[in-house]
Every structure is written in C-alpha cells, then in structure tokens.
CSV table of C-alpha atoms and ligand atoms in Angstrom, one decimal:
chain,number,residue,atom,x,y,z
A,494,MET,CA,-18.7,-2.7,0.4
A,495,GLU,CA,-17.4,0.4,2.2
A,496,LYS,CA,-16.5,3.7,0.7
A,497,VAL,CA,-13.0,5.0,1.3
A,498,MET,CA,-11.4,8.2,0.0
A,499,ALA,CA,-7.7,8.6,-0.9
A,500,VAL,CA,-6.6,12.2,-0.5
A,501,ASN,CA,-3.6,14.1,-1.7
A,502,CYS,CA,-3.4,17.6,-0.4
A,503,GLY,CA,-0.9,20.1,-1.8
A,504,SER,CA,-0.5,23.7,-0.9
A,505,SER,CA,-2.9,24.9,-3.5
A,506,SER,CA,-4.5,21.7,-4.8
A,507,PHE,CA,-6.4,18.7,-3.5
A,508,LYS,CA,-6.7,15.4,-5.4
A,509,PHE,CA,-9.2,12.7,-4.4
A,510,LYS,CA,-10.3,9.3,-5.4
A,511,LEU,CA,-13.3,7.5,-3.9
A,512,TYR,CA,-13.1,3.7,-3.8
A,513,ASP,CA,-15.4,0.8,-3.0
A,514,MET,CA,-13.4,-1.4,-0.7
A,515,PRO,CA,-12.2,-4.0,-0.4
A,516,GLU,CA,-13.0,-4.5,-4.1
A,517,GLU,CA,-10.8,-1.5,-4.9
A,518,THR,CA,-13.3,-0.2,-7.5
A,519,VAL,CA,-12.8,3.5,-8.3
A,520,ILE,CA,-16.2,5.2,-8.0
A,521,CYS,CA,-15.1,8.8,-8.8
A,522,SER,CA,-12.0,10.9,-8.7
A,523,GLY,CA,-11.0,14.5,-9.2
A,524,ILE,CA,-9.1,17.5,-8.2
A,525,VAL,CA,-9.6,21.0,-6.8
A,526,GLU,CA,-6.9,23.4,-8.1
A,527,ARG,CA,-5.9,27.0,-7.4
A,528,ILE,CA,-7.2,26.8,-3.8
A,529,GLY,CA,-7.1,30.4,-2.4
A,530,HIS,CA,-8.0,32.0,-5.8
A,531,ASP,CA,-11.2,33.4,-7.2
A,532,ASP,CA,-10.8,31.3,-10.2
A,533,GLY,CA,-10.3,27.9,-8.5
A,534,ILE,CA,-10.9,24.9,-10.8
A,535,PHE,CA,-12.9,21.8,-9.7
A,536,THR,CA,-12.8,18.7,-11.8
A,537,ILE,CA,-14.7,15.5,-11.1
A,538,LYS,CA,-14.7,12.2,-13.1
A,539,TYR,CA,-17.7,10.0,-12.6
A,540,ASN,CA,-19.4,7.3,-14.7
A,541,GLY,CA,-17.0,7.9,-17.6
A,542,GLU,CA,-17.8,11.7,-17.7
A,543,LYS,CA,-15.6,14.6,-16.7
A,544,GLU,CA,-17.0,17.8,-15.4
A,545,THR,CA,-15.0,21.0,-14.8
A,546,LYS,CA,-16.1,24.1,-13.0
A,547,VAL,CA,-14.3,27.4,-12.4
A,548,LEU,CA,-15.3,29.0,-9.1
A,549,PRO,CA,-13.9,30.9,-6.1
A,550,VAL,CA,-12.2,28.4,-3.7
A,551,ALA,CA,-11.3,30.4,-0.5
A,552,ASP,CA,-9.4,27.6,1.3
A,553,HIS,CA,-9.0,23.8,1.7
A,554,GLY,CA,-12.1,23.6,3.9
A,555,TYR,CA,-14.2,25.0,1.1
A,556,ALA,CA,-12.5,22.7,-1.4
A,557,VAL,CA,-13.5,19.6,0.7
A,558,LYS,CA,-17.1,21.0,0.9
A,559,ILE,CA,-17.2,21.4,-2.9
A,560,VAL,CA,-16.2,17.8,-3.4
A,561,VAL,CA,-18.6,16.3,-0.8
A,562,ASP,CA,-21.5,18.5,-2.1
A,563,ALA,CA,-20.8,17.3,-5.7
A,564,MET,CA,-20.9,13.7,-4.5
A,565,LEU,CA,-24.2,14.2,-2.7
A,566,GLU,CA,-25.7,16.1,-5.7
A,567,LYS,CA,-24.7,13.3,-8.1
A,568,GLN,CA,-25.9,10.8,-5.6
A,569,ILE,CA,-22.5,9.1,-5.5
A,570,ILE,CA,-23.2,9.1,-1.8
A,571,LYS,CA,-26.6,9.6,-0.1
A,572,SER,CA,-25.0,11.0,3.1
A,573,ILE,CA,-21.5,12.0,4.2
A,574,ASP,CA,-21.5,9.1,6.7
A,575,GLU,CA,-21.1,6.7,3.7
A,576,ILE,CA,-17.4,7.8,3.5
A,577,LYS,CA,-16.1,5.4,6.2
A,578,ALA,CA,-12.5,6.3,6.1
A,579,THR,CA,-10.0,8.7,4.5
A,580,GLY,CA,-6.3,8.1,3.7
A,581,HIS,CA,-4.1,11.1,3.5
A,582,ARG,CA,-0.8,11.1,1.6
A,583,VAL,CA,2.0,12.6,3.8
A,584,VAL,CA,5.3,13.4,2.1
A,585,GLN,CA,7.6,13.4,5.1
A,586,GLY,CA,7.3,10.9,8.0
A,587,GLY,CA,10.9,11.3,9.2
A,588,ALA,CA,12.2,8.4,11.3
A,589,TYR,CA,8.9,8.3,13.2
A,590,PHE,CA,6.9,6.3,10.8
A,591,ASP,CA,7.7,3.0,9.1
A,592,ARG,CA,4.1,2.3,8.2
A,593,SER,CA,0.7,4.0,7.8
A,594,VAL,CA,-1.1,5.0,11.0
A,595,ILE,CA,-4.5,6.3,12.1
A,596,PHE,CA,-4.4,10.0,12.8
A,597,ASN,CA,-4.4,11.1,16.5
A,598,ASP,CA,-3.0,14.0,18.4
A,599,ASP,CA,0.4,12.4,18.7
A,600,VAL,CA,0.6,11.6,14.9
A,601,TYR,CA,-0.5,15.1,14.1
A,602,ALA,CA,2.2,16.6,16.4
A,603,LYS,CA,4.9,14.4,14.8
A,604,ILE,CA,3.9,15.4,11.3
A,605,GLU,CA,3.8,19.0,12.4
A,606,SER,CA,7.3,18.7,13.9
A,607,LEU,CA,8.6,17.5,10.5
A,608,ILE,CA,7.4,20.6,8.7
A,609,PRO,CA,11.0,22.0,8.6
A,610,LEU,CA,12.0,18.9,6.5
A,611,ALA,CA,9.1,19.3,4.0
A,612,PRO,CA,7.8,22.9,4.5
A,613,LEU,CA,5.3,23.1,1.7
A,614,HIS,CA,4.1,19.5,1.8
A,615,ASN,CA,3.6,18.6,5.4
A,616,LYS,CA,1.9,21.9,6.2
A,617,ALA,CA,-0.5,21.4,3.3
A,618,HIS,CA,-1.3,17.8,4.4
A,619,LEU,CA,-2.3,19.0,7.9
A,620,VAL,CA,-4.4,21.8,6.5
A,621,GLY,CA,-6.1,19.2,4.3
A,622,TYR,CA,-6.6,16.9,7.3
A,623,ASN,CA,-8.1,19.7,9.4
A,624,ALA,CA,-10.4,20.6,6.5
A,625,PHE,CA,-11.7,17.0,6.3
A,626,LYS,CA,-12.1,16.8,10.0
A,627,LYS,CA,-14.5,19.7,9.9
A,628,VAL,CA,-16.6,18.3,7.1
A,629,LEU,CA,-16.4,14.6,8.2
A,630,PRO,CA,-15.9,14.9,12.0
A,631,ASN,CA,-16.7,11.2,12.6
A,632,THR,CA,-14.7,9.6,9.8
A,633,PRO,CA,-11.4,8.1,10.8
A,634,ALA,CA,-8.3,9.3,8.9
A,635,VAL,CA,-5.1,7.5,8.1
A,636,ALA,CA,-1.7,9.0,7.3
A,637,VAL,CA,0.2,7.2,4.5
A,638,PHE,CA,3.8,8.3,4.3
A,639,ASP,CA,6.0,8.6,1.2
A,640,THR,CA,9.0,7.9,3.4
A,641,ALA,CA,7.7,4.8,5.3
A,642,PHE,CA,8.8,2.2,2.8
A,643,HIS,CA,12.4,3.4,3.0
A,644,GLN,CA,12.7,3.1,6.7
A,645,THR,CA,14.2,-0.4,6.3
A,646,MET,CA,17.5,1.1,5.0
A,647,GLU,CA,20.6,0.5,7.0
A,648,PRO,CA,22.6,3.5,8.4
A,649,GLU,CA,25.3,3.1,5.7
A,650,ASP,CA,22.6,3.7,3.1
A,651,TYR,CA,20.9,6.6,4.8
A,652,THR,CA,23.6,8.6,6.6
A,653,PHE,CA,25.3,11.6,4.9
A,654,PRO,CA,29.0,12.1,5.6
A,655,ILE,CA,28.5,15.4,7.3
A,656,PRO,CA,29.5,16.3,10.9
A,657,TYR,CA,27.5,13.7,12.9
A,658,GLU,CA,26.0,16.3,15.2
A,659,TYR,CA,23.9,17.6,12.2
A,660,THR,CA,22.5,14.1,11.7
A,661,GLU,CA,21.6,13.8,15.4
A,662,LYS,CA,20.5,17.3,16.2
A,663,TYR,CA,18.6,18.1,13.0
A,664,GLN,CA,17.6,14.7,11.7
A,665,ILE,CA,19.5,15.3,8.5
A,666,ARG,CA,19.7,12.0,6.7
A,667,ARG,CA,18.3,10.3,3.6
A,668,TYR,CA,14.5,9.6,3.9
A,669,GLY,CA,13.7,9.1,0.3
A,670,ALA,CA,10.3,9.7,-1.4
A,671,HIS,CA,7.7,7.9,-3.7
A,672,GLY,CA,7.8,5.1,-1.1
A,673,THR,CA,4.1,4.3,-1.6
A,674,SER,CA,4.7,3.9,-5.3
A,675,HIS,CA,7.9,1.8,-4.8
A,676,LYS,CA,6.0,-0.5,-2.4
A,677,TYR,CA,3.2,-1.0,-4.8
A,678,LEU,CA,5.6,-1.7,-7.7
A,679,SER,CA,7.6,-4.2,-5.6
A,680,GLU,CA,4.4,-6.1,-4.8
A,681,ILE,CA,3.3,-6.2,-8.4
A,682,GLY,CA,6.8,-7.1,-9.6
A,683,GLU,CA,7.1,-10.2,-7.4
A,684,LYS,CA,5.4,-12.4,-9.9
A,685,TYR,CA,8.2,-11.7,-12.4
A,686,CYS,CA,11.0,-12.8,-10.0
A,687,ASN,CA,12.1,-16.4,-10.1
A,688,GLY,CA,14.9,-16.3,-7.5
A,689,ASP,CA,14.3,-16.3,-3.7
A,690,ALA,CA,15.8,-12.9,-3.0
A,691,LYS,CA,13.5,-11.0,-5.4
A,692,ARG,CA,16.1,-8.3,-6.1
A,693,MET,CA,14.5,-5.4,-7.9
A,694,ILE,CA,15.6,-2.0,-9.2
A,695,ILE,CA,12.5,0.1,-9.4
A,696,CYS,CA,12.6,3.2,-11.5
A,697,HIS,CA,9.8,5.7,-10.7
A,698,LEU,CA,10.4,8.2,-13.5
A,699,GLY,CA,7.9,11.0,-13.3
A,700,SER,CA,8.6,14.7,-13.3
A,701,GLY,CA,9.9,13.9,-9.9
A,702,ALA,CA,11.9,10.7,-10.1
A,703,SER,CA,13.6,8.2,-7.9
A,704,ILE,CA,15.1,4.7,-8.0
A,705,THR,CA,14.8,2.1,-5.2
A,706,ALA,CA,16.7,-1.1,-4.7
A,707,THR,CA,14.6,-3.8,-3.0
A,708,LYS,CA,15.3,-7.3,-1.7
A,709,ASN,CA,12.4,-9.5,-0.6
A,710,GLY,CA,10.0,-6.6,-0.8
A,711,LYS,CA,12.0,-4.4,1.5
A,712,CYS,CA,13.8,-1.2,0.6
A,713,VAL,CA,17.6,-1.5,0.8
A,714,ALA,CA,18.5,1.8,-0.8
A,715,THR,CA,16.8,4.7,-2.5
A,716,SER,CA,18.0,7.6,-4.6
A,717,MET,CA,16.1,10.6,-3.2
A,718,GLY,CA,17.8,12.1,-0.2
A,719,LEU,CA,16.8,14.4,2.7
A,720,THR,CA,14.3,16.0,0.2
A,721,PRO,CA,13.2,15.1,-3.3
A,722,LEU,CA,16.0,17.1,-4.8
A,723,GLY,CA,18.5,14.3,-4.4
A,724,GLY,CA,19.2,11.2,-6.6
A,725,ILE,CA,18.8,11.1,-10.4
A,726,MET,CA,18.3,14.1,-12.6
A,727,MET,CA,14.7,15.1,-13.0
A,728,ASN,CA,12.5,17.3,-15.1
A,729,SER,CA,13.4,20.4,-13.2
A,730,ARG,CA,15.6,19.1,-10.3
A,731,THR,CA,19.3,18.5,-10.4
A,732,GLY,CA,19.5,15.3,-8.5
A,733,ASP,CA,22.9,14.5,-6.9
A,734,MET,CA,25.9,16.7,-7.6
A,735,ASP,CA,29.1,18.0,-6.0
A,736,PRO,CA,27.9,20.2,-3.1
A,737,SER,CA,30.4,22.8,-4.0
A,738,VAL,CA,28.3,23.7,-7.1
A,739,PHE,CA,25.9,25.3,-4.7
A,740,TYR,CA,28.8,27.3,-3.0
A,741,GLN,CA,30.3,28.4,-6.2
A,742,ILE,CA,27.1,29.6,-7.8
A,743,ALA,CA,26.3,31.6,-4.6
A,744,LYS,CA,29.8,33.1,-4.7
A,745,VAL,CA,29.8,34.2,-8.3
A,746,THR,CA,26.2,35.4,-8.5
A,747,GLY,CA,25.6,36.6,-5.0
A,748,LYS,CA,22.3,34.8,-4.8
A,749,ASP,CA,21.0,33.7,-1.4
A,750,VAL,CA,20.5,30.1,-0.3
A,751,GLU,CA,16.7,30.2,-0.7
A,752,THR,CA,16.9,31.5,-4.3
A,753,LEU,CA,19.5,29.0,-5.2
A,754,PHE,CA,17.6,26.1,-3.6
A,755,GLN,CA,14.5,27.1,-5.7
A,756,GLU,CA,16.7,27.2,-8.8
A,757,LEU,CA,18.1,23.7,-8.2
A,758,ASN,CA,14.5,22.4,-7.6
A,759,LYS,CA,12.6,24.3,-10.3
A,760,GLN,CA,15.0,25.6,-13.0
A,761,SER,CA,17.4,22.6,-13.3
A,762,GLY,CA,17.3,19.1,-14.7
A,763,LEU,CA,15.9,18.6,-18.2
A,764,LEU,CA,14.6,22.2,-18.2
A,765,GLY,CA,17.9,23.7,-17.0
A,766,VAL,CA,20.2,21.9,-19.4
A,767,SER,CA,17.9,22.1,-22.5
A,768,GLY,CA,16.5,25.6,-21.7
A,769,ILE,CA,13.4,24.3,-23.5
A,770,SER,CA,10.8,22.9,-21.0
A,771,ASN,CA,10.3,20.9,-17.9
A,772,ASP,CA,8.2,18.5,-19.8
A,773,SER,CA,10.1,15.5,-21.2
A,774,ARG,CA,7.9,15.4,-24.3
A,775,ASP,CA,9.0,18.9,-25.3
A,776,VAL,CA,12.6,18.2,-24.7
A,777,ALA,CA,12.4,15.0,-26.8
A,778,ALA,CA,10.7,16.9,-29.6
A,779,SER,CA,13.3,19.6,-29.5
A,780,ALA,CA,16.1,17.0,-29.6
A,781,HIS,CA,14.5,15.4,-32.7
A,782,ASN,CA,14.6,18.9,-34.3
A,783,GLY,CA,18.4,18.9,-33.9
A,784,ASP,CA,18.7,21.0,-30.7
A,785,LYS,CA,22.0,19.9,-29.2
A,786,ARG,CA,21.3,21.0,-25.6
A,787,SER,CA,18.0,19.1,-25.6
A,788,LYS,CA,19.9,16.0,-26.8
A,789,LEU,CA,22.5,16.6,-24.1
A,790,ALA,CA,19.8,16.9,-21.4
A,791,MET,CA,18.3,13.6,-22.4
A,792,ASP,CA,21.7,11.9,-22.5
A,793,LEU,CA,22.6,13.3,-19.1
A,794,TRP,CA,19.2,12.1,-17.7
A,795,ALA,CA,19.8,8.6,-19.0
A,796,ARG,CA,23.4,8.5,-17.9
A,797,ARG,CA,22.5,9.3,-14.3
A,798,ILE,CA,19.8,6.7,-14.2
A,799,ALA,CA,22.1,4.1,-15.7
A,800,ASP,CA,24.7,5.0,-13.1
A,801,TYR,CA,22.2,4.4,-10.3
A,802,ILE,CA,21.1,1.1,-11.8
A,803,GLY,CA,24.7,0.0,-11.9
A,804,GLN,CA,25.2,1.1,-8.3
A,805,TYR,CA,22.1,-0.7,-7.1
A,806,TYR,CA,23.0,-3.9,-9.0
A,807,VAL,CA,26.2,-4.0,-6.9
A,808,ARG,CA,24.3,-3.1,-3.7
A,809,LEU,CA,21.9,-5.9,-4.2
A,810,GLY,CA,24.5,-8.4,-5.4
A,811,GLY,CA,22.7,-8.8,-8.7
A,812,ALA,CA,19.1,-8.1,-9.9
A,813,ASP,CA,16.2,-10.2,-11.0
A,814,LEU,CA,14.0,-7.4,-12.2
A,815,ILE,CA,14.1,-3.8,-13.4
A,816,ILE,CA,10.8,-1.9,-13.3
A,817,PHE,CA,10.0,1.3,-15.3
A,818,SER,CA,7.1,3.3,-14.0
A,819,ALA,CA,5.4,6.8,-13.6
A,820,GLY,CA,4.8,9.4,-16.3
A,821,ILE,CA,8.0,8.9,-18.3
A,822,GLY,CA,8.7,5.3,-17.3
A,823,GLU,CA,5.2,4.2,-18.3
A,824,ASN,CA,4.7,6.3,-21.4
A,825,ALA,CA,8.0,7.2,-23.0
A,826,ALA,CA,9.6,4.3,-25.0
A,827,GLU,CA,12.4,6.5,-26.2
A,828,TYR,CA,13.4,7.5,-22.7
A,829,ARG,CA,13.4,3.9,-21.6
A,830,GLU,CA,15.5,3.0,-24.6
A,831,ILE,CA,18.2,5.5,-23.9
A,832,VAL,CA,18.5,4.1,-20.4
A,833,LEU,CA,18.5,0.5,-21.5
A,834,ASN,CA,21.2,1.2,-24.2
A,835,ARG,CA,23.5,2.4,-21.4
A,836,ILE,CA,23.1,-0.7,-19.2
A,837,GLN,CA,22.5,-3.6,-21.5
A,838,GLU,CA,26.1,-4.6,-22.2
A,839,ALA,CA,27.3,-4.6,-18.6
A,840,LEU,CA,24.2,-6.3,-17.2
A,841,GLY,CA,23.6,-8.8,-20.0
A,842,ILE,CA,20.2,-7.3,-20.7
A,843,THR,CA,18.5,-7.8,-24.1
A,844,TYR,CA,15.2,-6.3,-24.9
A,845,SER,CA,12.7,-6.1,-27.8
A,846,LYS,CA,12.5,-2.7,-29.4
A,847,GLU,CA,9.0,-3.6,-30.6
A,848,ALA,CA,7.8,-4.6,-27.2
A,849,ASN,CA,9.3,-1.4,-25.7
A,850,ASP,CA,7.6,0.7,-28.3
A,851,LYS,CA,4.3,-0.9,-27.7
A,852,ALA,CA,4.4,-0.7,-23.9
A,853,LEU,CA,2.6,2.6,-23.4
A,854,GLY,CA,0.7,3.0,-20.2
A,855,VAL,CA,0.2,-0.8,-19.8
A,856,GLU,CA,2.0,-3.5,-17.8
A,857,ALA,CA,4.3,-5.4,-20.2
A,858,VAL,CA,7.6,-7.3,-20.3
A,859,ILE,CA,10.0,-5.6,-22.6
A,860,SER,CA,13.1,-7.8,-22.2
A,861,ASN,CA,13.8,-10.9,-24.3
A,862,PRO,CA,13.6,-14.4,-22.7
A,863,ASP,CA,17.4,-14.6,-22.9
A,864,SER,CA,18.0,-11.4,-20.9
A,865,LYS,CA,19.9,-11.9,-17.7
A,866,ILE,CA,17.5,-9.4,-15.9
A,867,LYS,CA,13.8,-9.2,-16.7
A,868,VAL,CA,12.7,-5.7,-17.6
A,869,VAL,CA,9.1,-4.7,-17.2
A,870,VAL,CA,6.9,-1.6,-17.4
A,871,ILE,CA,4.3,-1.4,-14.6
A,872,PRO,CA,1.9,1.5,-14.2
A,873,THR,CA,2.0,2.7,-10.6
A,874,ASP,CA,-1.0,3.4,-8.4
A,875,GLU,CA,-0.3,5.3,-5.2
A,876,GLU,CA,-3.9,6.0,-4.6
A,877,VAL,CA,-5.0,2.4,-4.3
A,878,MET,CA,-2.3,1.8,-1.7
A,879,ILE,CA,-3.6,4.8,0.3
A,880,ALA,CA,-7.2,3.5,0.1
A,881,ARG,CA,-5.9,0.0,1.1
A,882,ASP,CA,-4.1,1.2,4.2
A,883,ALA,CA,-7.1,3.3,5.2
A,884,TYR,CA,-9.4,0.3,4.8
A,885,ASN,CA,-7.1,-2.1,6.5
A,886,LEU,CA,-6.5,0.1,9.5
A,887,CYS,CA,-10.0,1.5,10.0
A,888,LEU,CA,-12.5,-1.0,8.7
A,889,LYS,CA,-11.1,-4.5,8.5
B,1849,ADP,P1,4.5,13.7,-11.3
B,1849,ADP,O1,5.9,13.2,-11.2
B,1849,ADP,O2,4.3,15.1,-11.5
B,1849,ADP,O3,3.6,13.2,-10.2
B,1849,ADP,P2,3.9,11.8,-13.5
B,1849,ADP,O4,4.5,10.6,-12.9
B,1849,ADP,O5,2.6,11.7,-14.1
B,1849,ADP,O6,3.8,13.1,-12.6
B,1849,ADP,O7,5.0,12.3,-14.6
B,1849,ADP,C1,4.7,13.5,-15.4
B,1849,ADP,C2,5.7,13.6,-16.5
B,1849,ADP,O8,5.7,12.4,-17.3
B,1849,ADP,C3,5.5,14.8,-17.3
B,1849,ADP,O9,6.3,15.8,-17.0
B,1849,ADP,C4,5.9,14.3,-18.7
B,1849,ADP,O10,7.2,14.9,-19.0
B,1849,ADP,C5,6.1,12.8,-18.6
B,1849,ADP,N1,5.4,12.1,-19.7
B,1849,ADP,C6,4.1,11.7,-19.7
B,1849,ADP,N2,3.9,11.1,-20.9
B,1849,ADP,C7,5.0,11.1,-21.6
B,1849,ADP,C8,5.4,10.7,-22.9
B,1849,ADP,N3,4.5,10.1,-23.7
B,1849,ADP,N4,6.7,11.0,-23.3
B,1849,ADP,C9,7.5,11.6,-22.6
B,1849,ADP,N5,7.2,12.0,-21.3
B,1849,ADP,C10,6.0,11.8,-20.9
C-alpha cells in the first residue's frame, strides 16, 4: 500500500484527498480556504470526524505545511516521506497534453505558457505545485489535465469559424473541460452499454456544467469551448450564445471587455435570468413559490441541455446511454426531470419517476427497461482519477 495525494489548487483554496493505493481507499481529505487572508479556514476529515480551524494562511506554501503538519500530528502519516506521489489537477493543457504526465521543467513551462488561456487556474496550479515541491522535495508529482480527455476530437468538432490565423497564432479553439470527470463516467458507464460502439452522452451538471459525446470510451465532442464559459447554460455562466450579444451590450452600456466577460461568467445563467441565486436549489424553491423568472431560468437551462443531447445523438449516430452526474445531475431529481421531459419523445426514452426521485447521490438506472436509451445517474469522482494517474505513472 502506498499513500498518494490528489491535489486541486485554486487561486485562494487548496483541496486535497489522501489515498491508499492501489486500493483507492480514502484516508483523509480536506480543504484550505481563503489563502492569503488572516482568517483562512482549514478543514480536515479523518476517521469519520470533521475538524475546522480558522487561522492566518499567508500563502499556498503555508497551506501545504498546515495540511502536512495536521497529518503528522494525527499520525495519519509518521513522516512526510510516506506520501509517495502527488497528482495535481490542471485545468488547461492546451493541445500539448492528451494524457497525464509527470511534472518536469518542460511540462512546467508548457503549463505556464497556457496561462493566457486559463489565467486564474493554471497560475494557481503552478503556485500549488511549487508549494508542494518545497514541503515534499523528493515526492514525484503528476499533472492531470481537465482538457486531456477531449484531445481525441476531430478538427470539425474543435475549430471555431473565425479567421484561421487566430486559431493558428493564438491557439484559439475548443479544448473543453471536466475531462477527468467525463473519462471516469465513461469508464463506469461501460457496463450499461450493450452495443459495440458504447455511445454515451455524458451530462456533468454542477455549477459549472458540460456535456460530452463519447464513442468506445473516446471523446468525440464536448460542449465547453475555449474556456468553461461555452456550451450549456450554467449556474452563473451563459454557455453558448450569439457572439453579437457581447458587442451589443458593450455598445449600449459602454462596459469594457473585462467587465463584460466577468458578467457573462459570474452574473449570468440561472442567476442572471432568475435574479435570485447562483444555487440551483434556491432557483427551484423560488420557482415553486411562483416566481416566473425562476421558472424561465430552469426551463431555459433544461432546453439548452436537451438541445445539446439532440445534437450529440446525431453526432454519435444514436446513443446507448445518457449519464447524469455532478452536483445537480446527482442530487436534483427535478432538474433531471425537466431535461428528460424535453428529450423523451424524440429519443424514445421512458423513465420511472419513482426511480428518478430516489436516485439522490447514488448510482442508479432511472430509465424503464423498454426505453430506447438507458438513462443512469452516476456520482463522479475526479479525485480518484487523479490519484490513479499519480500512482500509475510514479509507483506502478
Ligand atoms: P462545482 O461545479 O462547483 O464543482 P458541484 O458539481 O458539486 O460543484 O455542483 C454544485 C451545485 O450543485 C450547486 O451549485 C448546487 O446548485 C447544485 N446542487 C447540489 N445539490 C442539489 C440539489 N439537491 N438540488 C439542486 N441542486 C443541487
């Protein structure tokens, strides 16, 4: 048994999960939040108990030290050498990476060169990597890219119809996101597919959300674009829309590109249309209370997902399986229902309302046996994929 840590560093937070590998047993997990603040928050879950401390956390280096010290203090590890490898989530791997790789100078430089495509994320990942390197200088680290799974797309699925020099010169194309989750779900979903082609439409519906079409375990198309702003409507992001919306709002309000980009990312989607919240639970509650804009927000959300499912059904030449996953997809029966009600007639899907209502945070089939496409709920697990790749590349 070897201990491997899955790491997800954001600009002000750092999530971790320590595994015993290859058994994939979770030993402990947690998060350091508000890095850079005097009232940083450190939470660790171990042995069924959750402990939270508020303390100053100057930077990522200190955040890593807090985590390692807590593990030593609780005797989760006896020495830091027991952590045999770390796996780091990296949001943008560009066209460089179609799989996970061990960090070295070249990998580091490539992730750095992609910062313009994912300014907040890639920068934070490297800050996190450096912090780990200081505390665990001899532990190998692996980069696991959100984009890698989508590198099997064909040019007609990833090229944008803009002047081609932009595509060439600035690498502007569709890269997608949530690839680690989509890969995990496609692997778990295999057992539900009878046909040879294993055609799946995978709906990762969290606050960020994307849909991927896969054939034989490979990504054929995915909804997120250059950045996670593209694709279906999300909790606070627009998803796809006529690009002239951007131009027109800038023209009538005088707002600059940066401000508008933030609005499309943070003030739009369910939040923007409802004006209520960027949490889908609040929007549903408000719709139940008769709020018309909240109801419209939910309908719009479902319509855009239904449209993408239809598009991917054609792209794949049919489908064997539809998977619902992530925060909303795993836990919100009502949100699944409003999607299913929009696709069932065209795709010959029938499902059990009771099975759908019961499928909360658990793996479950919700379609009926006579449904032309099987529909399942599968909880996703990006961390275990990160730990797996770190173990396979460094220790196997
Ligand atoms: P993220 O996309 O931020 O990584 P998740 O995949 O966990 O996170 O999704 C979080 C979202 O899931 C929350 O914004 C919340 O709206 C939604 N969610 C979780 N549980 C429910 C539920 N029971 N009903 C509706 N929405 C839910």
